[in-house]
Amino acid sequence: MKLLILDRDGVINQDSDAYIKTLDEWIPIPSSITAIARLSQAGWTVAVATNQSGIARGYYDLATLESMHARLRQLVAEQGGEVGLIVHCPHGPDDGCECRKPKPGMLRQIAAHYATDLAGIWFVGDTSGDLQAALAVDCQPVLVKTGKGERTLAKPLPPGTLVFDDLAAVADQLLS
Ligand SMILES: [Mg+2]
Ligand SMILES: [Zn+2]
């Protein structure tokens, strides 16, 4: 299958160092919505793996998070596309879970859901944690410069990391 996995904050929507706590604070990057719709229309399954420690920290609840994801699905659907499985890690950094990136648990969840292998699957993110999670399960690490991407670019990147301006450029590459 043609599977693409995305980080959420900083890739699909604007990131915030103050967390994205309400539906109003969830501000999509319009070209990323279009990119997901284009990929979907071309037969790609686009899944999402997102750290949401703000839940553990009590900044927002699961219902609020789900409202953001419903909005995302709606916006992509308006452009004729579909968002695949969205998995989130609700834990904090000290919870010792297996899902919080840089651990690859969410990528494994997605692979299990689609009964597919992760080797070579592109995982697109904007932080080192995303790239490390990709490497841990033999995915192709892909960095975009949106969100925290420019900051991440200033640090050493895992070997083989692909770098694009944004998700639209990733889609251009995959669809070319
Ligand atoms: Mg991010
Ligand atoms: Zn977790």
PDB file of C-alpha atoms and ligand atoms in Angstrom:
ATOM      1  CA  MET A   1       0.000   0.000   0.000  1.00  0.00           C
ATOM      2  CA  LYS A   2       1.020   3.615  -0.458  1.00  0.00           C
ATOM      3  CA  LEU A   3       1.218   4.754   3.164  1.00  0.00           C
ATOM      4  CA  LEU A   4       2.490   8.117   4.336  1.00  0.00           C
ATOM      5  CA  ILE A   5       2.691   9.012   8.027  1.00  0.00           C
ATOM      6  CA  LEU A   6       2.664  12.586   9.282  1.00  0.00           C
ATOM      7  CA  ASP A   7       3.372  14.349  12.507  1.00  0.00           C
ATOM      8  CA  ARG A   8       0.579  16.840  13.208  1.00  0.00           C
ATOM      9  CA  ASP A   9       1.741  20.044  14.897  1.00  0.00           C
ATOM     10  CA  GLY A  10       4.102  22.009  12.686  1.00  0.00           C
ATOM     11  CA  VAL A  11       3.383  19.810   9.680  1.00  0.00           C
ATOM     12  CA  ILE A  12      -0.400  19.921   9.170  1.00  0.00           C
ATOM     13  CA  ASN A  13      -1.161  22.884  11.405  1.00  0.00           C
ATOM     14  CA  GLN A  14       0.772  25.720  12.939  1.00  0.00           C
ATOM     15  CA  ASP A  15       2.784  24.741  15.977  1.00  0.00           C
ATOM     16  CA  SER A  16       2.728  26.561  19.292  1.00  0.00           C
ATOM     17  CA  ASP A  17       5.190  26.428  22.173  1.00  0.00           C
ATOM     18  CA  ALA A  18       2.199  27.167  24.408  1.00  0.00           C
ATOM     19  CA  TYR A  19       0.413  23.967  23.258  1.00  0.00           C
ATOM     20  CA  ILE A  20      -2.668  23.823  21.080  1.00  0.00           C
ATOM     21  CA  LYS A  21      -5.372  23.687  23.685  1.00  0.00           C
ATOM     22  CA  THR A  22      -8.596  24.618  21.917  1.00  0.00           C
ATOM     23  CA  LEU A  23     -10.173  24.122  18.539  1.00  0.00           C
ATOM     24  CA  ASP A  24      -9.619  27.836  17.852  1.00  0.00           C
ATOM     25  CA  GLU A  25      -5.900  27.395  18.482  1.00  0.00           C
ATOM     26  CA  TRP A  26      -5.733  24.599  15.926  1.00  0.00           C
ATOM     27  CA  ILE A  27      -4.801  26.609  12.834  1.00  0.00           C
ATOM     28  CA  PRO A  28      -4.297  24.544   9.700  1.00  0.00           C
ATOM     29  CA  ILE A  29      -1.571  25.232   7.164  1.00  0.00           C
ATOM     30  CA  PRO A  30      -3.782  25.545   4.056  1.00  0.00           C
ATOM     31  CA  SER A  31      -1.225  24.095   1.644  1.00  0.00           C
ATOM     32  CA  SER A  32      -0.840  21.071   3.928  1.00  0.00           C
ATOM     33  CA  ILE A  33      -4.580  20.385   3.843  1.00  0.00           C
ATOM     34  CA  THR A  34      -4.449  20.534   0.062  1.00  0.00           C
ATOM     35  CA  ALA A  35      -1.395  18.273   0.023  1.00  0.00           C
ATOM     36  CA  ILE A  36      -3.185  15.607   2.085  1.00  0.00           C
ATOM     37  CA  ALA A  37      -6.211  15.791  -0.208  1.00  0.00           C
ATOM     38  CA  ARG A  38      -4.052  15.462  -3.323  1.00  0.00           C
ATOM     39  CA  LEU A  39      -2.178  12.481  -1.911  1.00  0.00           C
ATOM     40  CA  SER A  40      -5.407  10.830  -0.858  1.00  0.00           C
ATOM     41  CA  GLN A  41      -6.910  11.310  -4.291  1.00  0.00           C
ATOM     42  CA  ALA A  42      -3.822   9.699  -5.794  1.00  0.00           C
ATOM     43  CA  GLY A  43      -4.310   6.580  -3.694  1.00  0.00           C
ATOM     44  CA  TRP A  44      -2.117   7.373  -0.740  1.00  0.00           C
ATOM     45  CA  THR A  45      -3.241   6.517   2.766  1.00  0.00           C
ATOM     46  CA  VAL A  46      -2.219   9.428   4.976  1.00  0.00           C
ATOM     47  CA  ALA A  47      -1.987   8.567   8.679  1.00  0.00           C
ATOM     48  CA  VAL A  48      -1.020  10.814  11.573  1.00  0.00           C
ATOM     49  CA  ALA A  49       1.079  10.164  14.702  1.00  0.00           C
ATOM     50  CA  THR A  50       1.047  13.007  17.204  1.00  0.00           C
ATOM     51  CA  ASN A  51       2.440  13.568  20.708  1.00  0.00           C
ATOM     52  CA  GLN A  52      -0.225  15.265  22.813  1.00  0.00           C
ATOM     53  CA  SER A  53       1.265  15.522  26.288  1.00  0.00           C
ATOM     54  CA  GLY A  54      -1.025  18.487  26.890  1.00  0.00           C
ATOM     55  CA  ILE A  55      -3.620  15.855  27.798  1.00  0.00           C
ATOM     56  CA  ALA A  56      -1.416  14.441  30.576  1.00  0.00           C
ATOM     57  CA  ARG A  57      -0.667  17.991  31.658  1.00  0.00           C
ATOM     58  CA  GLY A  58      -4.382  18.769  31.890  1.00  0.00           C
ATOM     59  CA  TYR A  59      -4.303  21.569  29.299  1.00  0.00           C
ATOM     60  CA  TYR A  60      -7.112  20.019  27.234  1.00  0.00           C
ATOM     61  CA  ASP A  61      -9.085  16.827  27.129  1.00  0.00           C
ATOM     62  CA  LEU A  62      -9.610  14.033  24.664  1.00  0.00           C
ATOM     63  CA  ALA A  63     -12.898  15.500  23.410  1.00  0.00           C
ATOM     64  CA  THR A  64     -11.112  18.733  22.493  1.00  0.00           C
ATOM     65  CA  LEU A  65      -8.372  16.810  20.719  1.00  0.00           C
ATOM     66  CA  GLU A  66     -10.980  14.838  18.807  1.00  0.00           C
ATOM     67  CA  SER A  67     -12.706  18.065  17.771  1.00  0.00           C
ATOM     68  CA  MET A  68      -9.442  19.209  16.172  1.00  0.00           C
ATOM     69  CA  HIS A  69      -9.151  15.934  14.313  1.00  0.00           C
ATOM     70  CA  ALA A  70     -12.755  16.134  13.172  1.00  0.00           C
ATOM     71  CA  ARG A  71     -11.980  19.596  11.791  1.00  0.00           C
ATOM     72  CA  LEU A  72      -8.925  18.217  10.013  1.00  0.00           C
ATOM     73  CA  ARG A  73     -10.944  15.402   8.466  1.00  0.00           C
ATOM     74  CA  GLN A  74     -13.649  17.845   7.414  1.00  0.00           C
ATOM     75  CA  LEU A  75     -11.213  20.266   5.758  1.00  0.00           C
ATOM     76  CA  VAL A  76      -9.522  17.467   3.808  1.00  0.00           C
ATOM     77  CA  ALA A  77     -12.911  16.013   2.844  1.00  0.00           C
ATOM     78  CA  GLU A  78     -13.971  19.412   1.488  1.00  0.00           C
ATOM     79  CA  GLN A  79     -11.110  19.038  -0.976  1.00  0.00           C
ATOM     80  CA  GLY A  80     -12.096  15.526  -1.922  1.00  0.00           C
ATOM     81  CA  GLY A  81      -9.608  13.654   0.218  1.00  0.00           C
ATOM     82  CA  GLU A  82      -9.552  11.510   3.295  1.00  0.00           C
ATOM     83  CA  VAL A  83      -7.371  11.315   6.400  1.00  0.00           C
ATOM     84  CA  GLY A  84      -6.424   7.837   7.541  1.00  0.00           C
ATOM     85  CA  LEU A  85      -5.789   6.627  11.072  1.00  0.00           C
ATOM     86  CA  ILE A  86      -4.851   9.318  13.580  1.00  0.00           C
ATOM     87  CA  VAL A  87      -3.027   8.049  16.668  1.00  0.00           C
ATOM     88  CA  HIS A  88      -1.971  10.228  19.555  1.00  0.00           C
ATOM     89  CA  CYS A  89       0.169   9.787  22.650  1.00  0.00           C
ATOM     90  CA  PRO A  90      -1.632  11.377  25.618  1.00  0.00           C
ATOM     91  CA  HIS A  91       1.242  10.770  28.031  1.00  0.00           C
ATOM     92  CA  GLY A  92       3.796  13.059  29.576  1.00  0.00           C
ATOM     93  CA  PRO A  93       7.555  12.775  29.138  1.00  0.00           C
ATOM     94  CA  ASP A  94       7.974  11.056  32.526  1.00  0.00           C
ATOM     95  CA  ASP A  95       5.234   8.469  32.056  1.00  0.00           C
ATOM     96  CA  GLY A  96       7.568   5.936  30.459  1.00  0.00           C
ATOM     97  CA  CYS A  97       5.115   5.014  27.732  1.00  0.00           C
ATOM     98  CA  GLU A  98       6.068   3.312  24.488  1.00  0.00           C
ATOM     99  CA  CYS A  99       4.169   5.719  22.261  1.00  0.00           C
ATOM    100  CA  ARG A 100       5.631   9.149  22.940  1.00  0.00           C
ATOM    101  CA  LYS A 101       8.046  10.087  20.164  1.00  0.00           C
ATOM    102  CA  PRO A 102      11.047   9.657  19.857  1.00  0.00           C
ATOM    103  CA  LYS A 103       9.782   6.163  20.649  1.00  0.00           C
ATOM    104  CA  PRO A 104       8.181   4.536  17.625  1.00  0.00           C
ATOM    105  CA  GLY A 105       5.116   3.017  19.296  1.00  0.00           C
ATOM    106  CA  MET A 106       2.613   5.081  17.325  1.00  0.00           C
ATOM    107  CA  LEU A 107       4.268   4.154  14.044  1.00  0.00           C
ATOM    108  CA  ARG A 108       3.964   0.503  15.044  1.00  0.00           C
ATOM    109  CA  GLN A 109       0.280   1.047  15.900  1.00  0.00           C
ATOM    110  CA  ILE A 110      -0.328   2.454  12.450  1.00  0.00           C
ATOM    111  CA  ALA A 111       1.516  -0.397  10.762  1.00  0.00           C
ATOM    112  CA  ALA A 112      -0.485  -2.932  12.763  1.00  0.00           C
ATOM    113  CA  HIS A 113      -3.768  -1.205  11.885  1.00  0.00           C
ATOM    114  CA  TYR A 114      -2.999  -1.414   8.180  1.00  0.00           C
ATOM    115  CA  ALA A 115      -1.220  -4.786   8.484  1.00  0.00           C
ATOM    116  CA  THR A 116       1.733  -3.375   6.595  1.00  0.00           C
ATOM    117  CA  ASP A 117       5.476  -3.153   7.007  1.00  0.00           C
ATOM    118  CA  LEU A 118       7.078   0.110   8.069  1.00  0.00           C
ATOM    119  CA  ALA A 119      10.370  -0.304   6.228  1.00  0.00           C
ATOM    120  CA  GLY A 120      10.862   2.579   3.840  1.00  0.00           C
ATOM    121  CA  ILE A 121       7.586   4.289   4.737  1.00  0.00           C
ATOM    122  CA  TRP A 122       8.035   8.053   4.839  1.00  0.00           C
ATOM    123  CA  PHE A 123       7.408   9.702   8.200  1.00  0.00           C
ATOM    124  CA  VAL A 124       7.202  13.463   7.921  1.00  0.00           C
ATOM    125  CA  GLY A 125       7.881  15.607  10.962  1.00  0.00           C
ATOM    126  CA  ASP A 126       9.378  18.857  12.152  1.00  0.00           C
ATOM    127  CA  THR A 127      11.396  17.757  15.211  1.00  0.00           C
ATOM    128  CA  SER A 128      14.304  15.482  16.061  1.00  0.00           C
ATOM    129  CA  GLY A 129      11.894  13.234  17.952  1.00  0.00           C
ATOM    130  CA  ASP A 130      10.017  12.566  14.736  1.00  0.00           C
ATOM    131  CA  LEU A 131      13.184  11.726  12.850  1.00  0.00           C
ATOM    132  CA  GLN A 132      14.393   9.422  15.661  1.00  0.00           C
ATOM    133  CA  ALA A 133      11.066   7.608  15.764  1.00  0.00           C
ATOM    134  CA  ALA A 134      11.261   7.070  12.013  1.00  0.00           C
ATOM    135  CA  LEU A 135      14.789   5.681  12.222  1.00  0.00           C
ATOM    136  CA  ALA A 136      13.877   3.300  15.047  1.00  0.00           C
ATOM    137  CA  VAL A 137      11.497   1.367  12.812  1.00  0.00           C
ATOM    138  CA  ASP A 138      13.366   1.747   9.525  1.00  0.00           C
ATOM    139  CA  CYS A 139      11.027   4.400   8.151  1.00  0.00           C
ATOM    140  CA  GLN A 140      12.399   7.113   5.880  1.00  0.00           C
ATOM    141  CA  PRO A 141      12.875  10.215   8.059  1.00  0.00           C
ATOM    142  CA  VAL A 142      11.549  13.338   6.344  1.00  0.00           C
ATOM    143  CA  LEU A 143      11.940  16.826   7.811  1.00  0.00           C
ATOM    144  CA  VAL A 144       9.828  19.790   6.808  1.00  0.00           C
ATOM    145  CA  LYS A 145      10.887  23.360   7.564  1.00  0.00           C
ATOM    146  CA  THR A 146       7.471  24.395   8.854  1.00  0.00           C
ATOM    147  CA  GLY A 147       6.747  24.390  12.590  1.00  0.00           C
ATOM    148  CA  LYS A 148       9.954  23.702  14.514  1.00  0.00           C
ATOM    149  CA  GLY A 149      11.626  22.492  11.313  1.00  0.00           C
ATOM    150  CA  GLU A 150      14.025  25.393  10.895  1.00  0.00           C
ATOM    151  CA  ARG A 151      15.170  24.915  14.504  1.00  0.00           C
ATOM    152  CA  THR A 152      15.614  21.189  13.911  1.00  0.00           C
ATOM    153  CA  LEU A 153      17.614  21.885  10.777  1.00  0.00           C
ATOM    154  CA  ALA A 154      20.191  23.737  12.879  1.00  0.00           C
ATOM    155  CA  LYS A 155      21.020  20.483  14.697  1.00  0.00           C
ATOM    156  CA  PRO A 156      22.668  17.341  13.291  1.00  0.00           C
ATOM    157  CA  LEU A 157      20.127  15.272  11.355  1.00  0.00           C
ATOM    158  CA  PRO A 158      20.023  11.477  11.215  1.00  0.00           C
ATOM    159  CA  PRO A 159      21.831  10.220   8.126  1.00  0.00           C
ATOM    160  CA  GLY A 160      19.559   9.879   5.128  1.00  0.00           C
ATOM    161  CA  THR A 161      17.027  12.452   6.319  1.00  0.00           C
ATOM    162  CA  LEU A 162      15.177  14.083   3.432  1.00  0.00           C
ATOM    163  CA  VAL A 163      14.403  17.791   3.829  1.00  0.00           C
ATOM    164  CA  PHE A 164      11.536  19.680   2.177  1.00  0.00           C
ATOM    165  CA  ASP A 165      10.152  23.177   2.595  1.00  0.00           C
ATOM    166  CA  ASP A 166       6.732  21.946   3.647  1.00  0.00           C
ATOM    167  CA  LEU A 167       4.208  19.151   3.232  1.00  0.00           C
ATOM    168  CA  ALA A 168       3.150  20.527  -0.142  1.00  0.00           C
ATOM    169  CA  ALA A 169       6.699  19.945  -1.398  1.00  0.00           C
ATOM    170  CA  VAL A 170       6.643  16.414  -0.001  1.00  0.00           C
ATOM    171  CA  ALA A 171       3.427  15.760  -1.891  1.00  0.00           C
ATOM    172  CA  ASP A 172       4.912  17.207  -5.067  1.00  0.00           C
ATOM    173  CA  GLN A 173       7.796  14.776  -4.755  1.00  0.00           C
ATOM    174  CA  LEU A 174       5.619  11.735  -4.043  1.00  0.00           C
ATOM    175  CA  LEU A 175       3.214  12.586  -6.855  1.00  0.00           C
ATOM    176  CA  SER A 176       5.835  13.433  -9.480  1.00  0.00           C
TER     177      SER A 176
HETATM  178 MG    MG B   1       5.556  18.608  15.297  1.00  0.00          MG
HETATM  179 ZN    ZN B   2       2.391   7.610  25.126  1.00  0.00          ZN
END
